[in-house]
Amino acid sequence: MSAESGTVGRGEPDTVGSGEPGAVPGTVRPGGRTARVRAAVLRAAGDVLAEEGFAHLDLADVARRAEVGKTTVYRRWGSVTGLVADLLSDMAEQSSPRTETGSVLGDLRANAALVRRTLADPRQGALFRAVIAAATCDVRTAEALRRFYDVRVSEWVPCVEDGVARGELPVGTDAAMVVRAVSAPLYYSLLTVGVVPDEKAAVRAAEGAFAAAVAGVYVVGE
């Protein structure tokens, strides 16, 4: 799912790393001092991931890049995984909203085009490769990545549900499975053979998911 990462703070209380019972760094949005601090830190973290990968992500280095105090970064995010979790949360919230074209196929094509643009972007594509690689060996990063995709899939689910209501797809179609089927081949191409998907690949992904949905492949509960 697309993840253009412009950050906007909302001024919530600074609870991360503050000792709140049950609070996990990266799962509660830090607010506190200024939105600019959070934006700078998340931007710096994204830069490191895109340029050097997860293995080189260091809170002190991020603080230096963001030109903020190390204690601020450690207090708010607590750990590298907490910082990645917040970065993914911010990316999900800042991603472009779904497109409604009036047809399921049109909507799925728009979704595929959005995914393709994200993966083809030099910074975003590298960032996702780094996070996905880290998620294979780090449980908290994997959980944060799952939450990110849950948010993005949920954004596009109504497009499929509307198609079911219009009679374009069978009743009982699992909308989330259809949305995931659109992006799956695009990510697979990028991660397994290093090929950045082009526009034709995006169209094929959308049309393949649509054809399978029409055929009832994603009908559940029967």
Short mmCIF file of C-alpha atoms in Angstrom, two decimals, residues 4-220:
data_model
loop_
_atom_site.label_atom_id
_atom_site.label_comp_id
_atom_site.label_asym_id
_atom_site.label_seq_id
_atom_site.Cartn_x
_atom_site.Cartn_y
_atom_site.Cartn_z
CA GLU A 4 4.12 8.72 1.27
CA SER A 5 5.46 9.77 4.63
CA GLY A 6 4.68 13.38 5.37
CA THR A 7 4.05 13.55 9.10
CA VAL A 8 1.50 15.65 10.90
CA GLY A 9 1.44 15.81 14.69
CA ARG A 10 -1.83 16.12 16.58
CA GLY A 11 -0.56 17.13 19.99
CA GLU A 12 -1.49 14.04 21.97
CA PRO A 13 0.11 13.59 25.40
CA ASP A 14 3.62 12.25 25.33
CA THR A 15 3.01 8.74 26.69
CA VAL A 16 5.64 6.66 24.92
CA GLY A 17 8.44 5.78 27.26
CA SER A 18 6.70 7.64 30.08
CA GLY A 19 6.02 4.57 32.18
CA GLU A 20 2.32 4.25 31.33
CA PRO A 21 1.23 0.72 32.28
CA GLY A 22 1.02 -1.52 29.24
CA ALA A 23 2.29 1.11 26.85
CA VAL A 24 4.54 -0.27 24.12
CA PRO A 25 6.92 2.18 22.43
CA GLY A 26 5.71 2.86 18.92
CA THR A 27 2.10 1.86 19.59
CA VAL A 28 1.06 5.09 21.29
CA ARG A 29 1.61 8.24 19.29
CA PRO A 30 4.11 10.58 20.90
CA GLY A 31 3.02 14.20 20.97
CA GLY A 32 4.28 16.51 23.66
CA ARG A 33 6.76 19.20 22.72
CA THR A 34 6.12 19.82 19.04
CA ALA A 35 4.97 18.06 15.91
CA ARG A 36 8.18 19.20 14.28
CA VAL A 37 10.28 16.96 16.52
CA ARG A 38 8.29 13.87 15.63
CA ALA A 39 8.30 14.74 11.93
CA ALA A 40 12.07 15.27 11.92
CA VAL A 41 12.79 12.05 13.78
CA LEU A 42 10.52 9.91 11.60
CA ARG A 43 11.95 11.47 8.46
CA ALA A 44 15.48 10.72 9.66
CA ALA A 45 14.54 7.15 10.54
CA GLY A 46 13.06 6.67 7.09
CA ASP A 47 16.22 8.04 5.50
CA VAL A 48 18.41 5.57 7.39
CA LEU A 49 16.18 2.64 6.47
CA ALA A 50 16.14 3.62 2.81
CA GLU A 51 19.87 4.34 2.61
CA GLU A 52 21.43 1.74 4.89
CA GLY A 53 18.79 -0.76 6.02
CA PHE A 54 17.37 -1.82 9.38
CA ALA A 55 20.68 -3.16 10.68
CA HIS A 56 22.13 0.36 10.68
CA LEU A 57 19.18 2.06 12.35
CA ASP A 58 20.46 3.58 15.60
CA LEU A 59 18.56 5.94 17.88
CA ALA A 60 21.57 8.14 18.54
CA ASP A 61 22.28 8.47 14.82
CA VAL A 62 18.63 9.27 14.12
CA ALA A 63 18.72 11.97 16.80
CA ARG A 64 21.84 13.45 15.21
CA ARG A 65 20.28 13.46 11.74
CA ALA A 66 17.07 14.98 13.06
CA GLU A 67 19.02 17.54 15.08
CA VAL A 68 17.18 16.73 18.30
CA GLY A 69 18.44 15.55 21.68
CA LYS A 70 19.21 11.87 22.16
CA THR A 71 17.24 11.82 25.39
CA THR A 72 14.13 12.98 23.53
CA VAL A 73 14.39 10.11 21.06
CA TYR A 74 15.11 7.49 23.72
CA ARG A 75 12.32 8.78 25.96
CA ARG A 76 9.66 8.91 23.26
CA TRP A 77 10.45 5.77 21.25
CA GLY A 78 12.54 3.67 23.62
CA SER A 79 13.97 1.33 21.00
CA VAL A 80 14.63 0.92 17.30
CA THR A 81 11.56 -1.29 16.94
CA GLY A 82 9.42 1.29 18.71
CA LEU A 83 10.62 3.91 16.26
CA VAL A 84 9.90 1.68 13.25
CA ALA A 85 6.43 0.96 14.61
CA ASP A 86 5.66 4.66 14.86
CA LEU A 87 7.10 5.30 11.40
CA LEU A 88 4.83 2.64 9.89
CA SER A 89 1.84 4.01 11.78
CA ASP A 90 2.54 7.47 10.43
CA MET A 91 3.02 6.16 6.90
CA ALA A 92 -0.31 4.35 7.01
CA GLU A 93 -2.12 7.47 8.16
CA GLN A 94 -0.46 9.70 5.58
CA SER A 95 -0.98 7.38 2.62
CA SER A 96 -3.21 8.50 -0.22
CA PRO A 97 -6.90 7.62 0.29
CA ARG A 98 -8.66 5.08 -1.89
CA THR A 99 -9.94 6.01 -5.31
CA GLU A 100 -13.59 5.37 -6.17
CA THR A 101 -14.17 4.94 -9.91
CA GLY A 102 -17.63 3.41 -9.82
CA SER A 103 -16.49 -0.12 -10.69
CA VAL A 104 -14.56 -2.80 -8.86
CA LEU A 105 -12.08 -3.25 -11.68
CA GLY A 106 -11.45 0.49 -11.91
CA ASP A 107 -10.91 0.71 -8.17
CA LEU A 108 -8.55 -2.27 -8.15
CA ARG A 109 -6.57 -0.77 -11.02
CA ALA A 110 -6.26 2.46 -9.02
CA ASN A 111 -5.06 0.49 -6.00
CA ALA A 112 -2.49 -1.38 -8.08
CA ALA A 113 -1.24 1.88 -9.60
CA LEU A 114 -0.81 3.36 -6.12
CA VAL A 115 1.14 0.33 -4.92
CA ARG A 116 3.31 0.41 -8.03
CA ARG A 117 4.15 4.08 -7.60
CA THR A 118 5.18 3.47 -4.01
CA LEU A 119 7.41 0.51 -4.82
CA ALA A 120 8.92 2.30 -7.82
CA ASP A 121 9.83 5.34 -5.77
CA PRO A 122 13.56 5.13 -4.95
CA ARG A 123 13.13 6.11 -1.31
CA GLN A 124 9.85 4.35 -0.55
CA GLY A 125 10.79 1.16 -2.36
CA ALA A 126 14.08 0.90 -0.50
CA LEU A 127 12.38 1.69 2.80
CA PHE A 128 9.83 -1.08 2.35
CA ARG A 129 12.47 -3.61 1.37
CA ALA A 130 14.40 -2.76 4.54
CA VAL A 131 11.37 -3.03 6.83
CA ILE A 132 10.11 -6.25 5.25
CA ALA A 133 13.56 -7.80 5.56
CA ALA A 134 13.72 -6.77 9.22
CA ALA A 135 10.25 -8.20 9.86
CA THR A 136 11.46 -11.67 8.94
CA CYS A 137 13.71 -11.78 11.99
CA ASP A 138 12.22 -9.27 14.44
CA VAL A 139 8.83 -9.97 16.02
CA ARG A 140 7.95 -6.39 16.93
CA THR A 141 8.82 -5.10 13.49
CA ALA A 142 6.68 -7.86 11.99
CA GLU A 143 3.77 -6.83 14.21
CA ALA A 144 4.16 -3.18 13.23
CA LEU A 145 4.27 -4.11 9.56
CA ARG A 146 1.13 -6.21 9.93
CA ARG A 147 -0.69 -3.30 11.56
CA PHE A 148 0.42 -1.05 8.70
CA TYR A 149 -1.01 -3.35 6.07
CA ASP A 150 -4.19 -3.94 8.07
CA VAL A 151 -4.82 -0.19 7.97
CA ARG A 152 -4.10 0.11 4.26
CA VAL A 153 -6.18 -2.94 3.30
CA SER A 154 -9.08 -1.66 5.41
CA GLU A 155 -8.95 1.62 3.49
CA TRP A 156 -9.66 -0.21 0.21
CA VAL A 157 -12.06 -2.90 1.45
CA PRO A 158 -15.18 -0.73 0.84
CA CYS A 159 -14.38 -0.66 -2.90
CA VAL A 160 -14.83 -4.43 -3.06
CA GLU A 161 -17.81 -4.41 -0.72
CA ASP A 162 -19.52 -1.83 -2.92
CA GLY A 163 -18.84 -4.07 -5.92
CA VAL A 164 -20.55 -6.96 -4.17
CA ALA A 165 -23.53 -4.72 -3.43
CA ARG A 166 -23.70 -3.71 -7.12
CA GLY A 167 -23.66 -7.34 -8.18
CA GLU A 168 -20.22 -7.21 -9.81
CA LEU A 169 -18.81 -9.84 -7.45
CA PRO A 170 -20.39 -12.87 -5.75
CA VAL A 171 -22.02 -12.52 -2.37
CA GLY A 172 -19.65 -13.75 0.32
CA THR A 173 -16.51 -12.41 -1.36
CA ASP A 174 -13.79 -11.70 1.21
CA ALA A 175 -12.99 -8.09 0.36
CA ALA A 176 -9.68 -7.99 2.23
CA MET A 177 -8.41 -11.05 0.37
CA VAL A 178 -9.19 -9.39 -2.96
CA VAL A 179 -7.32 -6.22 -2.00
CA ARG A 180 -4.31 -8.20 -0.84
CA ALA A 181 -4.36 -10.22 -4.07
CA VAL A 182 -3.82 -7.01 -6.02
CA SER A 183 -0.58 -6.01 -4.31
CA ALA A 184 0.81 -9.52 -3.74
CA PRO A 185 2.35 -10.07 -7.20
CA LEU A 186 3.82 -6.57 -7.21
CA TYR A 187 5.62 -7.12 -3.92
CA TYR A 188 6.63 -10.63 -4.96
CA SER A 189 8.33 -9.30 -8.08
CA LEU A 190 10.20 -6.65 -6.12
CA LEU A 191 11.32 -8.89 -3.27
CA THR A 192 12.18 -12.11 -5.09
CA VAL A 193 13.72 -10.99 -8.37
CA GLY A 194 14.35 -7.31 -7.68
CA VAL A 195 12.14 -6.11 -10.52
CA VAL A 196 10.30 -2.87 -9.86
CA PRO A 197 6.75 -3.34 -11.18
CA ASP A 198 5.79 -1.25 -14.19
CA GLU A 199 2.37 0.00 -15.24
CA LYS A 200 1.59 -3.15 -17.22
CA ALA A 201 2.39 -5.29 -14.20
CA ALA A 202 0.04 -3.20 -12.09
CA VAL A 203 -2.79 -3.60 -14.61
CA ARG A 204 -2.22 -7.37 -14.76
CA ALA A 205 -2.28 -7.61 -10.98
CA ALA A 206 -5.59 -5.76 -10.76
CA GLU A 207 -7.20 -7.68 -13.61
CA GLY A 208 -6.00 -11.01 -12.22
CA ALA A 209 -7.43 -10.29 -8.77
CA PHE A 210 -10.70 -9.11 -10.34
CA ALA A 211 -11.03 -12.18 -12.57
CA ALA A 212 -10.40 -14.50 -9.63
CA ALA A 213 -12.95 -12.61 -7.53
CA VAL A 214 -15.59 -12.82 -10.28
CA ALA A 215 -14.96 -16.57 -10.52
CA GLY A 216 -15.68 -16.93 -6.79
CA VAL A 217 -12.13 -17.74 -5.72
CA TYR A 218 -12.41 -15.40 -2.73
CA VAL A 219 -15.90 -16.41 -1.60
CA VAL A 220 -15.77 -17.65 1.99
#
